[in-house]
mmCIF file of C-alpha atoms in Angstrom:
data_model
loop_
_atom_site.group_PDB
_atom_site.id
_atom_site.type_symbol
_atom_site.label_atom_id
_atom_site.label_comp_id
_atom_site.label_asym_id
_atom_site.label_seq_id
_atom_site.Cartn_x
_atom_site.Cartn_y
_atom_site.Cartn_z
ATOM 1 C CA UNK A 194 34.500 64.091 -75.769
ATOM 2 C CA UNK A 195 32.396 64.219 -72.353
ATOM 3 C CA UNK A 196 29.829 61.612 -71.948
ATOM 4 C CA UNK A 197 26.386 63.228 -71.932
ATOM 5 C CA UNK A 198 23.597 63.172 -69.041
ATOM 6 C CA UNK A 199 20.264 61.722 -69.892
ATOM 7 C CA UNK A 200 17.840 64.370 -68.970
ATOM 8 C CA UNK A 201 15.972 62.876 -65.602
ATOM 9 C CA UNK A 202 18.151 59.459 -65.084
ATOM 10 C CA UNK A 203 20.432 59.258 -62.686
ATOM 11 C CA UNK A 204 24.014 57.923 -63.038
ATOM 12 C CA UNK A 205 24.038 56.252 -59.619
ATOM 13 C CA UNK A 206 22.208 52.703 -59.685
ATOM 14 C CA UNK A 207 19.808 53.411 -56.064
ATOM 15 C CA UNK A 208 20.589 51.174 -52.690
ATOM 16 C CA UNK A 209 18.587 47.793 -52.401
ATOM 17 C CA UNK A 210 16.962 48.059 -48.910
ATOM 18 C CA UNK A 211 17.076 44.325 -48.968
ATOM 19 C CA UNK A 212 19.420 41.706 -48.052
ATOM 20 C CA UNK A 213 21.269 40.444 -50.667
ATOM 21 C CA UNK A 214 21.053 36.878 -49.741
ATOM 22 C CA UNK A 215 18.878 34.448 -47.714
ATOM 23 C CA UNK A 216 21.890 34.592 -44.829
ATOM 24 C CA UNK A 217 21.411 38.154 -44.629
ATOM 25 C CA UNK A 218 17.412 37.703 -44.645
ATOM 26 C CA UNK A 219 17.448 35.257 -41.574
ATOM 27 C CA UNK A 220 20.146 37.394 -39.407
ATOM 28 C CA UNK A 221 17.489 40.849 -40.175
ATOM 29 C CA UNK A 222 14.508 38.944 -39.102
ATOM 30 C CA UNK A 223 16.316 37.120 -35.869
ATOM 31 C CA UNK A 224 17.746 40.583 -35.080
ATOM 32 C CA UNK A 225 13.663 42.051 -35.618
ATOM 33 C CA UNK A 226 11.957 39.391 -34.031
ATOM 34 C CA UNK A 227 14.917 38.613 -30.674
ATOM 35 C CA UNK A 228 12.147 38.693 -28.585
ATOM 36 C CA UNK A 229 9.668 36.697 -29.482
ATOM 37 C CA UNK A 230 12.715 34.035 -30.501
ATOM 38 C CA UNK A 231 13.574 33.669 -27.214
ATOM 39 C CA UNK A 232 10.097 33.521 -25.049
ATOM 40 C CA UNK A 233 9.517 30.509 -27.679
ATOM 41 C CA UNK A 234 12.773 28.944 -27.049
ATOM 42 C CA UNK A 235 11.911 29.150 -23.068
ATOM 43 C CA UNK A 236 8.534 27.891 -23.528
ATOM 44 C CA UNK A 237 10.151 24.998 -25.423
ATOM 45 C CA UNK A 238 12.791 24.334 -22.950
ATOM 46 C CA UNK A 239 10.193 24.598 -20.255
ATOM 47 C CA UNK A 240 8.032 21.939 -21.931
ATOM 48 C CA UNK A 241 10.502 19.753 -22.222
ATOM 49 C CA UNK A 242 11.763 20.194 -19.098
ATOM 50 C CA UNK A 243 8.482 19.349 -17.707
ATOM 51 C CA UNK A 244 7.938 16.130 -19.555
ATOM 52 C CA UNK A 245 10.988 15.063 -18.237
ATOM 53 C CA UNK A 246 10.466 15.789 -14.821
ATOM 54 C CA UNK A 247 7.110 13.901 -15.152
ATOM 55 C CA UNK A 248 8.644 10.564 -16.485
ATOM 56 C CA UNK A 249 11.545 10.703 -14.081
ATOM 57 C CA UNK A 250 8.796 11.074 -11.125
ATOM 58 C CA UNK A 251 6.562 8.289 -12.761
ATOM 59 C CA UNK A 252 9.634 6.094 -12.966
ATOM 60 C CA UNK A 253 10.488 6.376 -9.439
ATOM 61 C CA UNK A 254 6.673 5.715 -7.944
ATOM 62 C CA UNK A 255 6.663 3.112 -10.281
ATOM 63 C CA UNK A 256 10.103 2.085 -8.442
ATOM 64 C CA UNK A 257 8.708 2.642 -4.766
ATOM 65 C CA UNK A 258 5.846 1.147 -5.499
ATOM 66 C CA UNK A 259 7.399 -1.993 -6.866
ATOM 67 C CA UNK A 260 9.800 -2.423 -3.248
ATOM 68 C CA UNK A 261 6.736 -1.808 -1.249
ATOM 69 C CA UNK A 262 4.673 -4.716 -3.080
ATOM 70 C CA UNK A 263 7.974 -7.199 -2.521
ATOM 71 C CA UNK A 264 7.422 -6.152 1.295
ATOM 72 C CA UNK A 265 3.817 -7.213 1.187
ATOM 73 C CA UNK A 266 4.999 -10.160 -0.696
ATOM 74 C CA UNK A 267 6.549 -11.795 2.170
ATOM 75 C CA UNK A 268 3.657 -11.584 4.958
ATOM 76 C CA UNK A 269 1.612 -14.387 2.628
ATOM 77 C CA UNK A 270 0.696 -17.224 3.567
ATOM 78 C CA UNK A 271 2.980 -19.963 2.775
ATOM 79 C CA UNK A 272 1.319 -21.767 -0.304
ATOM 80 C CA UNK A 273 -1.220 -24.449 0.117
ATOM 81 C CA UNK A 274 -2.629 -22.809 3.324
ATOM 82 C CA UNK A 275 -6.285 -21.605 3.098
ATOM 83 C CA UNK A 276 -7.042 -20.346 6.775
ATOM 84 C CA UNK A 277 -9.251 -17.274 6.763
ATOM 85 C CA UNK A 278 -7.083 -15.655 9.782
ATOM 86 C CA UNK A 279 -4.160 -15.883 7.852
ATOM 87 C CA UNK A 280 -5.352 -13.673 4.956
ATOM 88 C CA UNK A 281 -6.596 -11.223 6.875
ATOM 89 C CA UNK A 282 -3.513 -9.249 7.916
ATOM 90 C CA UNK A 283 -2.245 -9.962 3.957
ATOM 91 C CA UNK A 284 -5.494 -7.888 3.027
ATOM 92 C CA UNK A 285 -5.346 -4.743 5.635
ATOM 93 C CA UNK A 286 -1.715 -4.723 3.680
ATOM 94 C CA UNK A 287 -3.185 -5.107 0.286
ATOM 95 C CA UNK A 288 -5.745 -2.419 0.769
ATOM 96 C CA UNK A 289 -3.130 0.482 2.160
ATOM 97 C CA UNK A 290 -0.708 -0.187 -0.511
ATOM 98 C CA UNK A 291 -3.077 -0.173 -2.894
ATOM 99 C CA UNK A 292 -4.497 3.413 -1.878
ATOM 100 C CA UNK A 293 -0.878 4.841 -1.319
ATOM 101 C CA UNK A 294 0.354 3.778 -4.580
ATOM 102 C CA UNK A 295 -2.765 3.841 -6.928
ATOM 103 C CA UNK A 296 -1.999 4.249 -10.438
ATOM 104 C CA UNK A 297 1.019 2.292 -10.188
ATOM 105 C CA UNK A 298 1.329 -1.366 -12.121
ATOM 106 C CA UNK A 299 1.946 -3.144 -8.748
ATOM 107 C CA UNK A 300 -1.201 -1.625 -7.827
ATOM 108 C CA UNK A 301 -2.784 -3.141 -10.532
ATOM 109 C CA UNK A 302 -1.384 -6.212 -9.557
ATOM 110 C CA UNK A 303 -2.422 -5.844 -5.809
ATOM 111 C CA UNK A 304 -6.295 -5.421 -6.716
ATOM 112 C CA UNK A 305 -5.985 -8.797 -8.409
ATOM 113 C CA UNK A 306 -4.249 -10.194 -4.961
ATOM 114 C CA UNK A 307 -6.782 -8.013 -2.903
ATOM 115 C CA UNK A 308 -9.273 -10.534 -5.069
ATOM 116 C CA UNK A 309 -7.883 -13.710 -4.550
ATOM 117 C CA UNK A 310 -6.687 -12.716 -0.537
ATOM 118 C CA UNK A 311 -10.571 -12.355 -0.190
ATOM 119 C CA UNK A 312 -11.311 -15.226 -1.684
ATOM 120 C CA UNK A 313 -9.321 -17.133 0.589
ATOM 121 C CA UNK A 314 -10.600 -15.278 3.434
ATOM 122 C CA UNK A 315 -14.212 -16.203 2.511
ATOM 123 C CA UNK A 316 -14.935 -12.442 1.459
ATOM 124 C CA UNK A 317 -16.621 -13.482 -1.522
ATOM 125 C CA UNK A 318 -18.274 -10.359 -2.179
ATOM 126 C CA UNK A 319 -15.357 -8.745 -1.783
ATOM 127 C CA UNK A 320 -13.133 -10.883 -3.843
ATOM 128 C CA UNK A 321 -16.108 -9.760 -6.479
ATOM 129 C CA UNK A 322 -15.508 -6.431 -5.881
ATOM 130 C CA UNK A 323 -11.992 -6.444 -6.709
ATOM 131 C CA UNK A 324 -12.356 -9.129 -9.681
ATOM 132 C CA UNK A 325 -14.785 -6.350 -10.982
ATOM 133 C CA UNK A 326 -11.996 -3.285 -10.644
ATOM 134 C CA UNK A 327 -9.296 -5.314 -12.092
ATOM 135 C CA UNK A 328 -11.559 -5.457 -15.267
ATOM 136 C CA UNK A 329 -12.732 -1.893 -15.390
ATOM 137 C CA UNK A 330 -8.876 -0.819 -14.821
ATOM 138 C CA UNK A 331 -7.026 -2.938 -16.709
ATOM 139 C CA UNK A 332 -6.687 -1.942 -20.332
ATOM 140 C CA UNK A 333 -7.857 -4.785 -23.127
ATOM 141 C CA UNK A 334 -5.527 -7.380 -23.908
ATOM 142 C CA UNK A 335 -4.094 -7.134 -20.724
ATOM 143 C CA UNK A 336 -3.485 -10.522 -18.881
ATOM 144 C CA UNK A 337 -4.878 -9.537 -15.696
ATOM 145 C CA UNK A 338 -8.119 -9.163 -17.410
ATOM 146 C CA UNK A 339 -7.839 -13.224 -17.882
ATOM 147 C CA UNK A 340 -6.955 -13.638 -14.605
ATOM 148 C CA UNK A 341 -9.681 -11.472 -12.749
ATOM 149 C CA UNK A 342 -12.331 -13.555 -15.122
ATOM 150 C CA UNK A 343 -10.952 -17.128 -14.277
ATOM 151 C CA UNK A 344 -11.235 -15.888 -10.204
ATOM 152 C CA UNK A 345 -14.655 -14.292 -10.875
ATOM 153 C CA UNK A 346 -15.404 -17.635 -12.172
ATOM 154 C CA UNK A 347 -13.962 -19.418 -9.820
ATOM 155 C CA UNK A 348 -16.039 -17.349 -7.083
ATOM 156 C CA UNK A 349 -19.439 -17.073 -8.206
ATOM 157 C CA UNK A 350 -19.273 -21.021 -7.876
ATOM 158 C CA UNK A 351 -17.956 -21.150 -4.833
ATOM 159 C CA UNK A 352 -20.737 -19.270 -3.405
ATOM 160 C CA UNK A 353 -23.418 -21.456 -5.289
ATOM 161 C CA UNK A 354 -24.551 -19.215 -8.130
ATOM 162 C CA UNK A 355 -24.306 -21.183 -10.612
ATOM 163 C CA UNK A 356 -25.515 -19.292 -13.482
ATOM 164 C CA UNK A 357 -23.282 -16.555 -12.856
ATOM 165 C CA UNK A 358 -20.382 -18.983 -12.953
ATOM 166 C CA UNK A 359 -21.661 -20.378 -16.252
ATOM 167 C CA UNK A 360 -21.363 -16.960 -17.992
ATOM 168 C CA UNK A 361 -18.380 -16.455 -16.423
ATOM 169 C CA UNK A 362 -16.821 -19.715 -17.743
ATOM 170 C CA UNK A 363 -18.516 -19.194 -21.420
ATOM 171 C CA UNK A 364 -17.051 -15.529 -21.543
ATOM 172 C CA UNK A 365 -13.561 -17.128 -20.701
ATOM 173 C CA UNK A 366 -14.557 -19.659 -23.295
ATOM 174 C CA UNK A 367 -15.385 -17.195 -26.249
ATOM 175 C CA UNK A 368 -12.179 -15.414 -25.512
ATOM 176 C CA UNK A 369 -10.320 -18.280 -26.592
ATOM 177 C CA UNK A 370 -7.843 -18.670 -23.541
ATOM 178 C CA UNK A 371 -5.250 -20.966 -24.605
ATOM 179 C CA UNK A 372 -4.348 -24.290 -21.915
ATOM 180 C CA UNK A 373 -7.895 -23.433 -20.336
ATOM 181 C CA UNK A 374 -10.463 -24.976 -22.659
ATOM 182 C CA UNK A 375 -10.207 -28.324 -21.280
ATOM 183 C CA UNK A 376 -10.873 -26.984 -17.647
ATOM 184 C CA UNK A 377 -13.468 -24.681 -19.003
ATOM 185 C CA UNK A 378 -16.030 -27.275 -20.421
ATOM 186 C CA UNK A 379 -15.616 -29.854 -17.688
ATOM 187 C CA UNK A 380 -16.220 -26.622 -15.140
ATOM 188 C CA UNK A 381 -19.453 -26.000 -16.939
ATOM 189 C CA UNK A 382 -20.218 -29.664 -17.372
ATOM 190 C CA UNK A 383 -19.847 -29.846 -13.336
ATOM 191 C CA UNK A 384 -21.998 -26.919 -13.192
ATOM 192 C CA UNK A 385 -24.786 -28.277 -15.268
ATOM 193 C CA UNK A 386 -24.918 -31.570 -13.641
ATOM 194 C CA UNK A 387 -25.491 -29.938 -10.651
ATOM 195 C CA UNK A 388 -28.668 -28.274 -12.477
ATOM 196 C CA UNK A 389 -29.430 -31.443 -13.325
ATOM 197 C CA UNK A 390 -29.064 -30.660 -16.775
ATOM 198 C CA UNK A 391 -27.164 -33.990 -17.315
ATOM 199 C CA UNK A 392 -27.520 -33.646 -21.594
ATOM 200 C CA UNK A 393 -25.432 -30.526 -21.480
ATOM 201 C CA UNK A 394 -23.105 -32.182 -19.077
ATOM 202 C CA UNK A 395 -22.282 -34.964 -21.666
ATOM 203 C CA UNK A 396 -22.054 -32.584 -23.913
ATOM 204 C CA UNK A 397 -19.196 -30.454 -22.219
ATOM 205 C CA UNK A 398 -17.327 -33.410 -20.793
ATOM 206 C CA UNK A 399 -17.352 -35.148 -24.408
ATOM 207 C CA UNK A 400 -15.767 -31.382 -25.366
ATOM 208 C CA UNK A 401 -13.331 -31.799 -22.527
ATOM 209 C CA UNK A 402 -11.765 -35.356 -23.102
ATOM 210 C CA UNK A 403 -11.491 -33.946 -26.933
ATOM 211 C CA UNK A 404 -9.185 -31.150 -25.822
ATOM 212 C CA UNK A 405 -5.417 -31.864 -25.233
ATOM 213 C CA UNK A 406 -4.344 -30.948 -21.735
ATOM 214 C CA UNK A 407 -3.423 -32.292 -18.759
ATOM 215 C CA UNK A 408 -6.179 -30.642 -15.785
ATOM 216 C CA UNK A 409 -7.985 -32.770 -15.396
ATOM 217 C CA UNK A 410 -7.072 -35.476 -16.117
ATOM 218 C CA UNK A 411 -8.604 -38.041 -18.648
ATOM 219 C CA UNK A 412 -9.396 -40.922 -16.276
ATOM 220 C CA UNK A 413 -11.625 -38.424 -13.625
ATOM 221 C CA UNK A 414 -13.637 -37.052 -16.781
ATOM 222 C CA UNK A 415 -13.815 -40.428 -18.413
ATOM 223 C CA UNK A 416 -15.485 -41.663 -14.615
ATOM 224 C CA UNK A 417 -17.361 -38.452 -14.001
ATOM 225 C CA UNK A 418 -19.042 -38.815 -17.514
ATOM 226 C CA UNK A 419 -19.743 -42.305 -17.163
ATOM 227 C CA UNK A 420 -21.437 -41.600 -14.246
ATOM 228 C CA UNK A 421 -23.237 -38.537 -15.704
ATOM 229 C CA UNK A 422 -24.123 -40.514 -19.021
ATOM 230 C CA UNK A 423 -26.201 -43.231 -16.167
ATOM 231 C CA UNK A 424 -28.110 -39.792 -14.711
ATOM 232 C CA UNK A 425 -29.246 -38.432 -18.132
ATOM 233 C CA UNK A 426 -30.263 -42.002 -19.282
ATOM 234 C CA UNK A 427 -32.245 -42.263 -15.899
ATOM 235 C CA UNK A 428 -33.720 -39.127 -16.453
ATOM 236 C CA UNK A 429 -34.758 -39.506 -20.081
ATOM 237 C CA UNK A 430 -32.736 -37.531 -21.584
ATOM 238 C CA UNK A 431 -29.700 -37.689 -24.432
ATOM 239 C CA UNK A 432 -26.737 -35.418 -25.812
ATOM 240 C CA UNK A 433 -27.467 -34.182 -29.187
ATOM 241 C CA UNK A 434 -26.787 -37.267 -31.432
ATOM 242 C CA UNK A 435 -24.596 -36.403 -34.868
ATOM 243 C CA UNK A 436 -26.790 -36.062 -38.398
ATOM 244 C CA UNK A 437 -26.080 -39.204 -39.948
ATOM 245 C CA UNK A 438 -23.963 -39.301 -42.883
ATOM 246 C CA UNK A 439 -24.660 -39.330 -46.408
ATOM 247 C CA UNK A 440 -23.933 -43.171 -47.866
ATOM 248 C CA UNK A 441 -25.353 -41.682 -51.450
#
């Protein structure tokens, strides 16, 4: 007995057009999309060929840069000496290497020699000038930054402003600087003394003999502040005395 047709079904189950399996699925649409596959791998590879180039070229300023600054390195002054003349040629160095190689770490570096060169040279302004780009270049945290402040310092009282030192020394002081503090208040001590503000003087060389360290040392701030305690009694005035204590 003959099987029988169904009127209007066919016999033969019809042809997926898909891909049976996710395999299949991947290998039509990489087949499809070839094109567009391959520009993206190119742009990839070209990226990362480009990043690579940069670092590599970074890495070797950075390296040029760092064999130039030992170069400059040995034209200094052997330490201790202070002669204007003998800075000079150490700055005409400074400055060139500095604009050759800007961007650099040992450029970084060389503004904060540039600073102290100057200094030494009696360039004050100068020496402010790079003091001042050390901070705007340097990012935060950066121990430069602590550096460039204790020269600013260091400067503005060496050319007699006095109240520009202060805030100098009291932003160094805020910052906490670790092995400083002791130099700090017997800096601003000096400095008010020679304000003649001989109660704030006591006050920051009392600070000073409080703090352990070794600069300076305790017998020149014991004799400075005896000295300074005979001004402010002279002139009337006292360091803030302590609120008595409570006997209750």
């Amino acid at each position: 007995m003959s099987e029988k047709k169904l009127k209007g079904v066919s016999t033969m189950a019809p042809l997926s057009l898909e891909p049976a399996g996710w395999t299949e699925r991947f290998k039509v649409w990489m087949e499809t999309h070839s094109n567009h596959v391959a520009v993206s791998v190119l742009v990839l590879l070209l990226i990362l060929g480009g990043l690579w180039g940069m670092d590599a070229y970074s890495k070797s300023k950075e390296k040029r840069a760092s064999a130039a600054y030992a170069e400059i390195s040995r034209e200094w002054p052997p330490e201790g000496v202070a002669d204007p003349k003998a800075w000079e040629k150490v700055i005409s160095s400074l400055e060139k290497f500095v604009q050759e190689h800007r961007g650099t770490p040992p450029a970084l570096d060389a503004q904060l020699d540039l600073a102290l060169a100057s200094f030494h040279a009696r360039r004050y302004e100068d020496a402010l000038k790079w003091q001042n780009k050390v901070l705007a270049d340097a990012p935060a945290g950066h121990s430069l930054r602590l550096f460039a402040g204790y020269q600013m310092a260091l400067t503005y009282e060496t050319m007699g402003k006095a109240d520009e030192a202060i805030a100098r020394w009291k932003d160094l002081q805020s910052q906490g600087s670790l092995g400083l503090q002791r130099e700090i208040d017997w800096r601003l001590g000096r400095l008010y003394a020679g304000k003649n503000e001989y109660a704030k003087a006591v006050e920051h060389y009392e600070k000073a003999l409080q703090v352990t360290g070794t600069y300076p040392n305790p017998a020149l701030l014991q004799a400075e502040l005896s000295d300074l305690r005979l001004k402010a009694g002279a002139k009337g005035e006292a360091p803030k005395a302590e609120a008595p204590k409570d006997k209750s």
